[in-house]
Amino acid sequence: KKAVVNYSVQTGPIFTIDTIRVLCKNTVVSENFNNYIKKFEEHPLKGNPFDTDLLDDFRSDLARYMRDNALYGFSSSHITFEADTTYKTMTANLIIIISDRMVRSTVNRDSLIAIKHQNTLIDHVYFHIADTTYYKGNFKRAMNLLGRDVMDGQFLRTTDTFRYEEVMLRKKNLL
């Protein structure tokens, strides 16, 4: 049997973001955050509805800005929100918390340690081609003969490498 279901949704009053604070212990990240906010006439969240979709979009845009401005490994998961709502004024006081990145400890592989984000310049890029479908022979045996495991973490090890280096060209070199 088939049924037709009709839903009636009645939304309540909307909270508006009133006050925004930022908690960040890293000066490099704080400076980048302030530069991001300066792109706007006023804070992009202030005065807007307190809405999870809006906060998620802000988090994604900010993370992309941070990565584009040389903060290696920065992701939206480093940004969390804490809110205090007041029903009388229908406002939300928002705290944006920006945390350090967590990496696996080299001492205890079951533990994570906090690493401060820092500006990172990418100077050389290496492309490792990891396609074993065209490899002639036993790839696992060949890697063992080289003294390597087949897997490097979650990635397949490679034996071929392409290297890219930044090249500065001058106009006179092109002529």
GROMACS .gro file of N, CA and C in nm:
model
  525
    1LYS      N    1   0.083  -0.118   0.000
    1LYS     CA    2   0.000   0.000   0.000
    1LYS      C    3   0.088   0.125   0.000
    2LYS      N    4   0.039   0.228  -0.063
    2LYS     CA    5   0.109   0.356  -0.066
    2LYS      C    6   0.030   0.456   0.016
    3ALA      N    7   0.104   0.548   0.075
    3ALA     CA    8   0.042   0.651   0.157
    3ALA      C    9   0.095   0.787   0.114
    4VAL      N   10   0.013   0.885   0.125
    4VAL     CA   11   0.053   1.022   0.098
    4VAL      C   12   0.063   1.092   0.232
    5VAL      N   13   0.180   1.151   0.256
    5VAL     CA   14   0.204   1.216   0.384
    5VAL      C   15   0.221   1.366   0.361
    6ASN      N   16   0.150   1.444   0.436
    6ASN     CA   17   0.164   1.590   0.430
    6ASN      C   18   0.220   1.636   0.564
    7TYR      N   19   0.323   1.718   0.557
    7TYR     CA   20   0.383   1.772   0.678
    7TYR      C   21   0.349   1.920   0.687
    8SER      N   22   0.327   1.963   0.807
    8SER     CA   23   0.305   2.105   0.833
    8SER      C   24   0.413   2.149   0.931
    9VAL      N   25   0.502   2.238   0.885
    9VAL     CA   26   0.613   2.285   0.967
    9VAL      C   27   0.587   2.429   1.006
   10GLN      N   28   0.590   2.453   1.134
   10GLN     CA   29   0.574   2.590   1.183
   10GLN      C   30   0.703   2.629   1.254
   11THR      N   31   0.774   2.723   1.194
   11THR     CA   32   0.899   2.766   1.254
   11THR      C   33   0.872   2.869   1.362
   12GLY      N   34   0.961   2.871   1.455
   12GLY     CA   35   0.950   2.967   1.563
   12GLY      C   36   1.023   3.095   1.529
   13PRO      N   37   1.037   3.181   1.626
   13PRO     CA   38   1.109   3.306   1.603
   13PRO      C   39   1.256   3.279   1.572
   14ILE      N   40   1.318   3.367   1.495
   14ILE     CA   41   1.456   3.349   1.450
   14ILE      C   42   1.551   3.427   1.540
   15PHE      N   43   1.655   3.360   1.584
   15PHE     CA   44   1.761   3.427   1.659
   15PHE      C   45   1.853   3.497   1.559
   16THR      N   46   1.900   3.614   1.595
   16THR     CA   47   1.991   3.691   1.510
   16THR      C   48   2.128   3.698   1.578
   17ILE      N   49   2.233   3.679   1.499
   17ILE     CA   50   2.369   3.686   1.554
   17ILE      C   51   2.399   3.832   1.587
   18ASP      N   52   2.430   3.856   1.714
   18ASP     CA   53   2.449   3.992   1.762
   18ASP      C   54   2.596   4.023   1.790
   19THR      N   55   2.658   3.943   1.875
   19THR     CA   56   2.795   3.967   1.917
   19THR      C   57   2.881   3.850   1.871
   20ILE      N   58   3.001   3.883   1.820
   20ILE     CA   59   3.092   3.779   1.772
   20ILE      C   60   3.229   3.800   1.835
   21ARG      N   61   3.280   3.691   1.895
   21ARG     CA   62   3.417   3.691   1.949
   21ARG      C   63   3.493   3.577   1.885
   22VAL      N   64   3.625   3.591   1.883
   22VAL     CA   65   3.710   3.487   1.826
   22VAL      C   66   3.808   3.441   1.933
   23LEU      N   67   3.818   3.310   1.951
   23LEU     CA   68   3.918   3.252   2.040
   23LEU      C   69   4.019   3.177   1.955
   24CYS      N   70   4.143   3.227   1.954
   24CYS     CA   71   4.249   3.164   1.878
   24CYS      C   72   4.381   3.197   1.946
   25LYS      N   73   4.459   3.094   1.977
   25LYS     CA   74   4.585   3.112   2.048
   25LYS      C   75   4.703   3.133   1.953
   26ASN      N   76   4.680   3.117   1.823
   26ASN     CA   77   4.787   3.124   1.724
   26ASN      C   78   4.783   3.262   1.656
   27THR      N   79   4.890   3.340   1.669
   27THR     CA   80   4.891   3.475   1.613
   27THR      C   81   4.888   3.473   1.460
   28VAL      N   82   4.951   3.374   1.397
   28VAL     CA   83   4.950   3.365   1.251
   28VAL      C   84   4.808   3.345   1.201
   29VAL      N   85   4.734   3.257   1.266
   29VAL     CA   86   4.595   3.231   1.228
   29VAL      C   87   4.508   3.353   1.258
   30SER      N   88   4.530   3.417   1.373
   30SER     CA   89   4.453   3.536   1.409
   30SER      C   90   4.472   3.647   1.306
   31GLU      N   91   4.595   3.668   1.262
   31GLU     CA   92   4.622   3.771   1.162
   31GLU      C   93   4.552   3.738   1.030
   32ASN      N   94   4.557   3.612   0.989
   32ASN     CA   95   4.489   3.570   0.867
   32ASN      C   96   4.338   3.585   0.881
   33PHE      N   97   4.284   3.553   0.999
   33PHE     CA   98   4.141   3.569   1.024
   33PHE      C   99   4.102   3.716   1.011
   34ASN      N  100   4.180   3.805   1.072
   34ASN     CA  101   4.150   3.948   1.065
   34ASN      C  102   4.156   3.999   0.922
   35ASN      N  103   4.252   3.950   0.844
   35ASN     CA  104   4.260   3.988   0.703
   35ASN      C  105   4.139   3.938   0.625
   36TYR      N  106   4.091   3.820   0.659
   36TYR     CA  107   3.971   3.766   0.595
   36TYR      C  108   3.850   3.854   0.625
   37ILE      N  109   3.834   3.895   0.749
   37ILE     CA  110   3.720   3.977   0.789
   37ILE      C  111   3.727   4.115   0.724
   38LYS      N  112   3.849   4.167   0.702
   38LYS     CA  113   3.865   4.299   0.640
   38LYS      C  114   3.813   4.303   0.497
   39LYS      N  115   3.796   4.186   0.434
   39LYS     CA  116   3.743   4.181   0.298
   39LYS      C  117   3.598   4.230   0.294
   40PHE      N  118   3.530   4.229   0.407
   40PHE     CA  119   3.389   4.265   0.415
   40PHE      C  120   3.373   4.402   0.481
   41GLU      N  121   3.262   4.468   0.453
   41GLU     CA  122   3.235   4.597   0.517
   41GLU      C  123   3.215   4.579   0.667
   42GLU      N  124   3.144   4.475   0.703
   42GLU     CA  125   3.130   4.436   0.843
   42GLU      C  126   3.135   4.284   0.851
   43HIS      N  127   3.143   4.232   0.970
   43HIS     CA  128   3.156   4.087   0.987
   43HIS      C  129   3.044   4.017   0.911
   44PRO      N  130   3.077   3.916   0.829
   44PRO     CA  131   2.975   3.851   0.745
   44PRO      C  132   2.867   3.776   0.822
   45LEU      N  133   2.887   3.749   0.951
   45LEU     CA  134   2.785   3.679   1.029
   45LEU      C  135   2.697   3.774   1.111
   46LYS      N  136   2.747   3.891   1.142
   46LYS     CA  137   2.676   3.984   1.230
   46LYS      C  138   2.545   4.028   1.165
   47GLY      N  139   2.438   4.017   1.243
   47GLY     CA  140   2.307   4.059   1.197
   47GLY      C  141   2.232   3.955   1.117
   48ASN      N  142   2.296   3.843   1.088
   48ASN     CA  143   2.232   3.736   1.012
   48ASN      C  144   2.160   3.640   1.105
   49PRO      N  145   2.069   3.561   1.049
   49PRO     CA  146   2.002   3.459   1.131
   49PRO      C  147   2.102   3.357   1.185
   50PHE      N  148   2.077   3.311   1.306
   50PHE     CA  149   2.159   3.206   1.366
   50PHE      C  150   2.115   3.075   1.302
   51ASP      N  151   2.193   3.031   1.201
   51ASP     CA  152   2.151   2.921   1.115
   51ASP      C  153   2.272   2.832   1.087
   52THR      N  154   2.255   2.702   1.099
   52THR     CA  155   2.367   2.609   1.081
   52THR      C  156   2.421   2.612   0.938
   53ASP      N  157   2.336   2.628   0.838
   53ASP     CA  158   2.384   2.634   0.700
   53ASP      C  159   2.473   2.756   0.679
   54LEU      N  160   2.433   2.869   0.735
   54LEU     CA  161   2.513   2.991   0.725
   54LEU      C  162   2.648   2.973   0.794
   55LEU      N  163   2.649   2.911   0.912
   55LEU     CA  164   2.773   2.888   0.984
   55LEU      C  165   2.863   2.790   0.909
   56ASP      N  166   2.805   2.687   0.850
   56ASP     CA  167   2.884   2.590   0.772
   56ASP      C  168   2.946   2.656   0.650
   57ASP      N  169   2.871   2.743   0.582
   57ASP     CA  170   2.926   2.814   0.466
   57ASP      C  171   3.041   2.905   0.508
   58PHE      N  172   3.023   2.975   0.621
   58PHE     CA  173   3.128   3.062   0.673
   58PHE      C  174   3.253   2.980   0.705
   59ARG      N  175   3.233   2.867   0.770
   59ARG     CA  176   3.344   2.779   0.808
   59ARG      C  177   3.420   2.731   0.684
   60SER      N  178   3.349   2.690   0.581
   60SER     CA  179   3.412   2.643   0.457
   60SER      C  180   3.488   2.754   0.386
   61ASP      N  181   3.427   2.872   0.376
   61ASP     CA  182   3.492   2.985   0.310
   61ASP      C  183   3.618   3.028   0.386
   62LEU      N  184   3.609   3.034   0.517
   62LEU     CA  185   3.724   3.073   0.598
   62LEU      C  186   3.837   2.971   0.585
   63ALA      N  187   3.804   2.843   0.588
   63ALA     CA  188   3.907   2.738   0.575
   63ALA      C  189   3.975   2.748   0.439
   64ARG      N  190   3.898   2.771   0.334
   64ARG     CA  191   3.956   2.784   0.200
   64ARG      C  192   4.048   2.907   0.195
   65TYR      N  193   4.006   3.017   0.256
   65TYR     CA  194   4.090   3.137   0.261
   65TYR      C  195   4.221   3.108   0.334
   66MET      N  196   4.213   3.038   0.445
   66MET     CA  197   4.334   3.006   0.523
   66MET      C  198   4.431   2.921   0.442
   67ARG      N  199   4.378   2.820   0.373
   67ARG     CA  200   4.465   2.734   0.290
   67ARG      C  201   4.525   2.814   0.175
   68ASP      N  202   4.445   2.900   0.113
   68ASP     CA  203   4.493   2.982   0.001
   68ASP      C  204   4.598   3.083   0.046
   69ASN      N  205   4.604   3.110   0.176
   69ASN     CA  206   4.700   3.205   0.229
   69ASN      C  207   4.809   3.134   0.309
   70ALA      N  208   4.849   3.018   0.260
   70ALA     CA  209   4.969   2.947   0.304
   70ALA      C  210   4.959   2.879   0.441
   71LEU      N  211   4.839   2.851   0.489
   71LEU     CA  212   4.828   2.775   0.613
   71LEU      C  213   4.802   2.628   0.578
   72TYR      N  214   4.911   2.554   0.567
   72TYR     CA  215   4.905   2.414   0.526
   72TYR      C  216   4.823   2.332   0.626
   73GLY      N  217   4.738   2.247   0.574
   73GLY     CA  218   4.663   2.154   0.657
   73GLY      C  219   4.543   2.215   0.726
   74PHE      N  220   4.510   2.340   0.698
   74PHE     CA  221   4.396   2.403   0.765
   74PHE      C  222   4.268   2.351   0.701
   75SER      N  223   4.173   2.311   0.784
   75SER     CA  224   4.046   2.263   0.732
   75SER      C  225   3.931   2.319   0.815
   76SER      N  226   3.812   2.301   0.765
   76SER     CA  227   3.694   2.353   0.834
   76SER      C  228   3.674   2.286   0.970
   77SER      N  229   3.732   2.168   0.990
   77SER     CA  230   3.718   2.101   1.120
   77SER      C  231   3.795   2.173   1.230
   78HIS      N  232   3.882   2.267   1.194
   78HIS     CA  233   3.956   2.344   1.294
   78HIS      C  234   3.874   2.462   1.345
   79ILE      N  235   3.756   2.482   1.289
   79ILE     CA  236   3.670   2.595   1.327
   79ILE      C  237   3.544   2.541   1.392
   80THR      N  238   3.520   2.580   1.516
   80THR     CA  239   3.396   2.541   1.585
   80THR      C  240   3.327   2.668   1.636
   81PHE      N  241   3.201   2.653   1.669
   81PHE     CA  242   3.122   2.765   1.717
   81PHE      C  243   3.062   2.732   1.852
   82GLU      N  244   3.055   2.833   1.935
   82GLU     CA  245   2.985   2.823   2.063
   82GLU      C  246   2.889   2.941   2.066
   83ALA      N  247   2.766   2.915   2.102
   83ALA     CA  248   2.666   3.022   2.100
   83ALA      C  249   2.591   3.029   2.232
   84ASP      N  250   2.557   3.151   2.269
   84ASP     CA  251   2.474   3.178   2.386
   84ASP      C  252   2.356   3.260   2.336
   85THR      N  253   2.237   3.200   2.342
   85THR     CA  254   2.119   3.269   2.290
   85THR      C  255   2.039   3.332   2.404
   86THR      N  256   1.978   3.443   2.372
   86THR     CA  257   1.892   3.512   2.468
   86THR      C  258   1.752   3.519   2.408
   87TYR      N  259   1.657   3.453   2.472
   87TYR     CA  260   1.522   3.446   2.418
   87TYR      C  261   1.452   3.582   2.425
   88LYS      N  262   1.480   3.659   2.528
   88LYS     CA  263   1.414   3.789   2.546
   88LYS      C  264   1.441   3.884   2.429
   89THR      N  265   1.566   3.887   2.381
   89THR     CA  266   1.602   3.976   2.269
   89THR      C  267   1.614   3.900   2.137
   90MET      N  268   1.601   3.768   2.141
   90MET     CA  269   1.615   3.681   2.023
   90MET      C  270   1.750   3.702   1.954
   91THR      N  271   1.855   3.713   2.035
   91THR     CA  272   1.989   3.732   1.982
   91THR      C  273   2.078   3.614   2.022
   92ALA      N  274   2.185   3.598   1.945
   92ALA     CA  275   2.283   3.494   1.974
   92ALA      C  276   2.420   3.559   1.982
   93ASN      N  277   2.490   3.533   2.092
   93ASN     CA  278   2.629   3.575   2.107
   93ASN      C  279   2.713   3.456   2.061
   94LEU      N  280   2.796   3.480   1.960
   94LEU     CA  281   2.869   3.372   1.895
   94LEU      C  282   3.017   3.381   1.926
   95ILE      N  283   3.077   3.267   1.959
   95ILE     CA  284   3.221   3.258   1.976
   95ILE      C  285   3.273   3.165   1.867
   96ILE      N  286   3.368   3.216   1.788
   96ILE     CA  287   3.433   3.136   1.685
   96ILE      C  288   3.564   3.085   1.745
   97ILE      N  289   3.577   2.954   1.753
   97ILE     CA  290   3.696   2.892   1.813
   97ILE      C  291   3.778   2.829   1.701
   98ILE      N  292   3.903   2.874   1.690
   98ILE     CA  293   3.992   2.821   1.587
   98ILE      C  294   4.104   2.744   1.658
   99SER      N  295   4.110   2.616   1.631
   99SER     CA  296   4.203   2.529   1.703
   99SER      C  297   4.323   2.491   1.617
  100ASP      N  298   4.424   2.437   1.684
  100ASP     CA  299   4.543   2.387   1.616
  100ASP      C  300   4.508   2.257   1.545
  101ARG      N  301   4.597   2.214   1.456
  101ARG     CA  302   4.571   2.086   1.389
  101ARG      C  303   4.627   1.972   1.474
  102MET      N  304   4.561   1.860   1.468
  102MET     CA  305   4.601   1.744   1.546
  102MET      C  306   4.669   1.644   1.453
  103VAL      N  307   4.788   1.599   1.494
  103VAL     CA  308   4.862   1.499   1.416
  103VAL      C  309   4.898   1.382   1.507
  104ARG      N  310   4.921   1.269   1.445
  104ARG     CA  311   4.957   1.148   1.518
  104ARG      C  312   5.094   1.166   1.582
  105SER      N  313   5.106   1.127   1.706
  105SER     CA  314   5.232   1.135   1.780
  105SER      C  315   5.330   1.033   1.725
  106THR      N  316   5.456   1.073   1.713
  106THR     CA  317   5.559   0.979   1.669
  106THR      C  318   5.602   0.887   1.783
  107VAL      N  319   5.577   0.931   1.907
  107VAL     CA  320   5.615   0.852   2.024
  107VAL      C  321   5.509   0.746   2.054
  108ASN      N  322   5.384   0.788   2.058
  108ASN     CA  323   5.274   0.697   2.086
  108ASN      C  324   5.174   0.708   1.972
  109ARG      N  325   5.171   0.609   1.884
  109ARG     CA  326   5.089   0.614   1.763
  109ARG      C  327   4.939   0.621   1.790
  110ASP      N  328   4.897   0.591   1.914
  110ASP     CA  329   4.756   0.599   1.949
  110ASP      C  330   4.715   0.739   1.992
  111SER      N  331   4.810   0.830   2.003
  111SER     CA  332   4.782   0.964   2.055
  111SER      C  333   4.793   1.070   1.946
  112LEU      N  334   4.720   1.177   1.968
  112LEU     CA  335   4.728   1.293   1.879
  112LEU      C  336   4.790   1.408   1.957
  113ILE      N  337   4.870   1.489   1.887
  113ILE     CA  338   4.928   1.607   1.950
  113ILE      C  339   4.891   1.730   1.868
  114ALA      N  340   4.878   1.843   1.935
  114ALA     CA  341   4.841   1.967   1.869
  114ALA      C  342   4.965   2.033   1.808
  115ILE      N  343   4.953   2.070   1.683
  115ILE     CA  344   5.060   2.140   1.612
  115ILE      C  345   5.003   2.275   1.566
  116LYS      N  346   5.073   2.382   1.598
  116LYS     CA  347   5.027   2.515   1.557
  116LYS      C  348   5.036   2.529   1.405
  117HIS      N  349   4.932   2.590   1.348
  117HIS     CA  350   4.936   2.622   1.205
  117HIS      C  351   5.043   2.727   1.183
  118GLN      N  352   5.113   2.717   1.073
  118GLN     CA  353   5.213   2.817   1.038
  118GLN      C  354   5.211   2.838   0.887
  119ASN      N  355   5.260   2.952   0.844
  119ASN     CA  356   5.267   2.980   0.701
  119ASN      C  357   5.363   2.883   0.636
  120THR      N  358   5.323   2.829   0.523
  120THR     CA  359   5.402   2.729   0.454
  120THR      C  360   5.415   2.769   0.307
  121LEU      N  361   5.536   2.775   0.259
  121LEU     CA  362   5.561   2.804   0.119
  121LEU      C  363   5.593   2.673   0.048
  122ILE      N  364   5.522   2.646  -0.057
  122ILE     CA  365   5.549   2.525  -0.135
  122ILE      C  366   5.649   2.562  -0.242
  123ASP      N  367   5.765   2.500  -0.234
  123ASP     CA  368   5.877   2.534  -0.321
  123ASP      C  369   5.895   2.432  -0.433
  124HIS      N  370   5.893   2.305  -0.397
  124HIS     CA  371   5.910   2.198  -0.494
  124HIS      C  372   5.790   2.104  -0.486
  125VAL      N  373   5.745   2.057  -0.600
  125VAL     CA  374   5.633   1.963  -0.604
  125VAL      C  375   5.682   1.836  -0.672
  126TYR      N  376   5.656   1.723  -0.610
  126TYR     CA  377   5.694   1.594  -0.666
  126TYR      C  378   5.567   1.515  -0.697
  127PHE      N  379   5.558   1.462  -0.818
  127PHE     CA  380   5.445   1.380  -0.856
  127PHE      C  381   5.490   1.235  -0.852
  128HIS      N  382   5.426   1.156  -0.768
  128HIS     CA  383   5.456   1.013  -0.758
  128HIS      C  384   5.344   0.937  -0.830
  129ILE      N  385   5.380   0.869  -0.934
  129ILE     CA  386   5.282   0.796  -1.012
  129ILE      C  387   5.267   0.656  -0.951
  130ALA      N  388   5.145   0.624  -0.905
  130ALA     CA  389   5.122   0.499  -0.834
  130ALA      C  390   5.018   0.414  -0.909
  131ASP      N  391   5.051   0.374  -1.029
  131ASP     CA  392   4.962   0.289  -1.106
  131ASP      C  393   5.035   0.158  -1.133
  132THR      N  394   4.998   0.054  -1.061
  132THR     CA  395   5.067  -0.075  -1.075
  132THR      C  396   5.003  -0.165  -1.181
  133THR      N  397   4.897  -0.118  -1.247
  133THR     CA  398   4.831  -0.203  -1.347
  133THR      C  399   4.920  -0.227  -1.468
  134TYR      N  400   5.011  -0.134  -1.497
  134TYR     CA  401   5.101  -0.151  -1.611
  134TYR      C  402   5.239  -0.199  -1.569
  135TYR      N  403   5.255  -0.234  -1.443
  135TYR     CA  404   5.384  -0.279  -1.393
  135TYR      C  405   5.409  -0.422  -1.440
  136LYS      N  406   5.525  -0.443  -1.499
  136LYS     CA  407   5.563  -0.577  -1.544
  136LYS      C  408   5.629  -0.650  -1.428
  137GLY      N  409   5.572  -0.760  -1.384
  137GLY     CA  410   5.630  -0.838  -1.276
  137GLY      C  411   5.548  -0.826  -1.148
  138ASN      N  412   5.611  -0.865  -1.038
  138ASN     CA  413   5.546  -0.864  -0.907
  138ASN      C  414   5.587  -0.737  -0.832
  139PHE      N  415   5.495  -0.642  -0.822
  139PHE     CA  416   5.525  -0.512  -0.762
  139PHE      C  417   5.563  -0.527  -0.615
  140LYS      N  418   5.490  -0.611  -0.542
  140LYS     CA  419   5.519  -0.630  -0.400
  140LYS      C  420   5.660  -0.686  -0.380
  141ARG      N  421   5.698  -0.785  -0.459
  141ARG     CA  422   5.831  -0.844  -0.447
  141ARG      C  423   5.939  -0.740  -0.480
  142ALA      N  424   5.916  -0.659  -0.584
  142ALA     CA  425   6.013  -0.557  -0.623
  142ALA      C  426   6.030  -0.453  -0.511
  143MET      N  427   5.922  -0.416  -0.446
  143MET     CA  428   5.930  -0.319  -0.336
  143MET      C  429   6.005  -0.381  -0.218
  144ASN      N  430   5.981  -0.509  -0.191
  144ASN     CA  431   6.051  -0.577  -0.082
  144ASN      C  432   6.201  -0.584  -0.110
  145LEU      N  433   6.238  -0.606  -0.236
  145LEU     CA  434   6.380  -0.609  -0.272
  145LEU      C  435   6.446  -0.472  -0.251
  146LEU      N  436   6.368  -0.365  -0.265
  146LEU     CA  437   6.420  -0.230  -0.242
  146LEU      C  438   6.418  -0.194  -0.093
  147GLY      N  439   6.366  -0.285  -0.011
  147GLY     CA  440   6.359  -0.260   0.133
  147GLY      C  441   6.244  -0.168   0.172
  148ARG      N  442   6.139  -0.164   0.092
  148ARG     CA  443   6.024  -0.078   0.119
  148ARG      C  444   5.898  -0.161   0.137
  149ASP      N  445   5.806  -0.107   0.219
  149ASP     CA  446   5.673  -0.166   0.228
  149ASP      C  447   5.593  -0.120   0.108
  150VAL      N  448   5.492  -0.198   0.071
  150VAL     CA  449   5.406  -0.160  -0.042
  150VAL      C  450   5.325  -0.035  -0.007
  151MET      N  451   5.280  -0.027   0.116
  151MET     CA  452   5.196   0.086   0.157
  151MET      C  453   5.278   0.185   0.240
  152ASP      N  454   5.250   0.313   0.219
  152ASP     CA  455   5.308   0.421   0.298
  152ASP      C  456   5.190   0.490   0.366
  153GLY      N  457   5.156   0.445   0.487
  153GLY     CA  458   5.035   0.494   0.552
  153GLY      C  459   4.916   0.442   0.475
  154GLN      N  460   4.834   0.533   0.426
  154GLN     CA  461   4.717   0.492   0.348
  154GLN      C  462   4.744   0.497   0.197
  155PHE      N  463   4.867   0.533   0.157
  155PHE     CA  464   4.899   0.549   0.016
  155PHE      C  465   4.990   0.436  -0.034
  156LEU      N  466   4.975   0.405  -0.160
  156LEU     CA  467   5.058   0.306  -0.225
  156LEU      C  468   5.193   0.371  -0.256
  157ARG      N  469   5.301   0.306  -0.217
  157ARG     CA  470   5.435   0.359  -0.246
  157ARG      C  471   5.459   0.357  -0.396
  158THR      N  472   5.552   0.441  -0.438
  158THR     CA  473   5.587   0.446  -0.580
  158THR      C  474   5.738   0.435  -0.596
  159THR      N  475   5.778   0.409  -0.719
  159THR     CA  476   5.921   0.404  -0.749
  159THR      C  477   5.959   0.512  -0.849
  160ASP      N  478   5.861   0.569  -0.920
  160ASP     CA  479   5.888   0.674  -1.018
  160ASP      C  480   5.848   0.808  -0.960
  161THR      N  481   5.926   0.912  -0.987
  161THR     CA  482   5.900   1.046  -0.935
  161THR      C  483   5.924   1.149  -1.044
  162PHE      N  484   5.831   1.240  -1.058
  162PHE     CA  485   5.852   1.357  -1.142
  162PHE      C  486   5.873   1.474  -1.050
  163ARG      N  487   5.960   1.565  -1.089
  163ARG     CA  488   5.994   1.677  -1.003
  163ARG      C  489   5.962   1.808  -1.074
  164TYR      N  490   5.896   1.899  -1.002
  164TYR     CA  491   5.866   2.032  -1.054
  164TYR      C  492   5.931   2.134  -0.963
  165GLU      N  493   6.007   2.224  -1.021
  165GLU     CA  494   6.065   2.333  -0.943
  165GLU      C  495   6.017   2.465  -1.001
  166GLU      N  496   5.997   2.560  -0.913
  166GLU     CA  497   5.956   2.692  -0.958
  166GLU      C  498   6.069   2.751  -1.042
  167VAL      N  499   6.035   2.802  -1.157
  167VAL     CA  500   6.135   2.858  -1.247
  167VAL      C  501   6.100   3.004  -1.269
  168MET      N  502   6.196   3.091  -1.243
  168MET     CA  503   6.177   3.233  -1.265
  168MET      C  504   6.222   3.266  -1.407
  169LEU      N  505   6.132   3.323  -1.486
  169LEU     CA  506   6.165   3.361  -1.622
  169LEU      C  507   6.175   3.513  -1.630
  170ARG      N  508   6.272   3.557  -1.705
  170ARG     CA  509   6.283   3.699  -1.732
  170ARG      C  510   6.248   3.719  -1.880
  171LYS      N  511   6.201   3.837  -1.909
  171LYS     CA  512   6.159   3.867  -2.046
  171LYS      C  513   6.272   3.842  -2.146
  172LYS      N  514   6.396   3.876  -2.111
  172LYS     CA  515   6.509   3.859  -2.203
  172LYS      C  516   6.537   3.712  -2.229
  173ASN      N  517   6.501   3.621  -2.133
  173ASN     CA  518   6.522   3.478  -2.154
  173ASN      C  519   6.424   3.420  -2.255
  174LEU      N  520   6.310   3.486  -2.272
  174LEU     CA  521   6.209   3.436  -2.364
  174LEU      C  522   6.238   3.477  -2.508
  175LEU      N  523   6.317   3.579  -2.528
  175LEU     CA  524   6.346   3.629  -2.663
  175LEU      C  525   6.455   3.551  -2.732
   0.00000   0.00000   0.00000
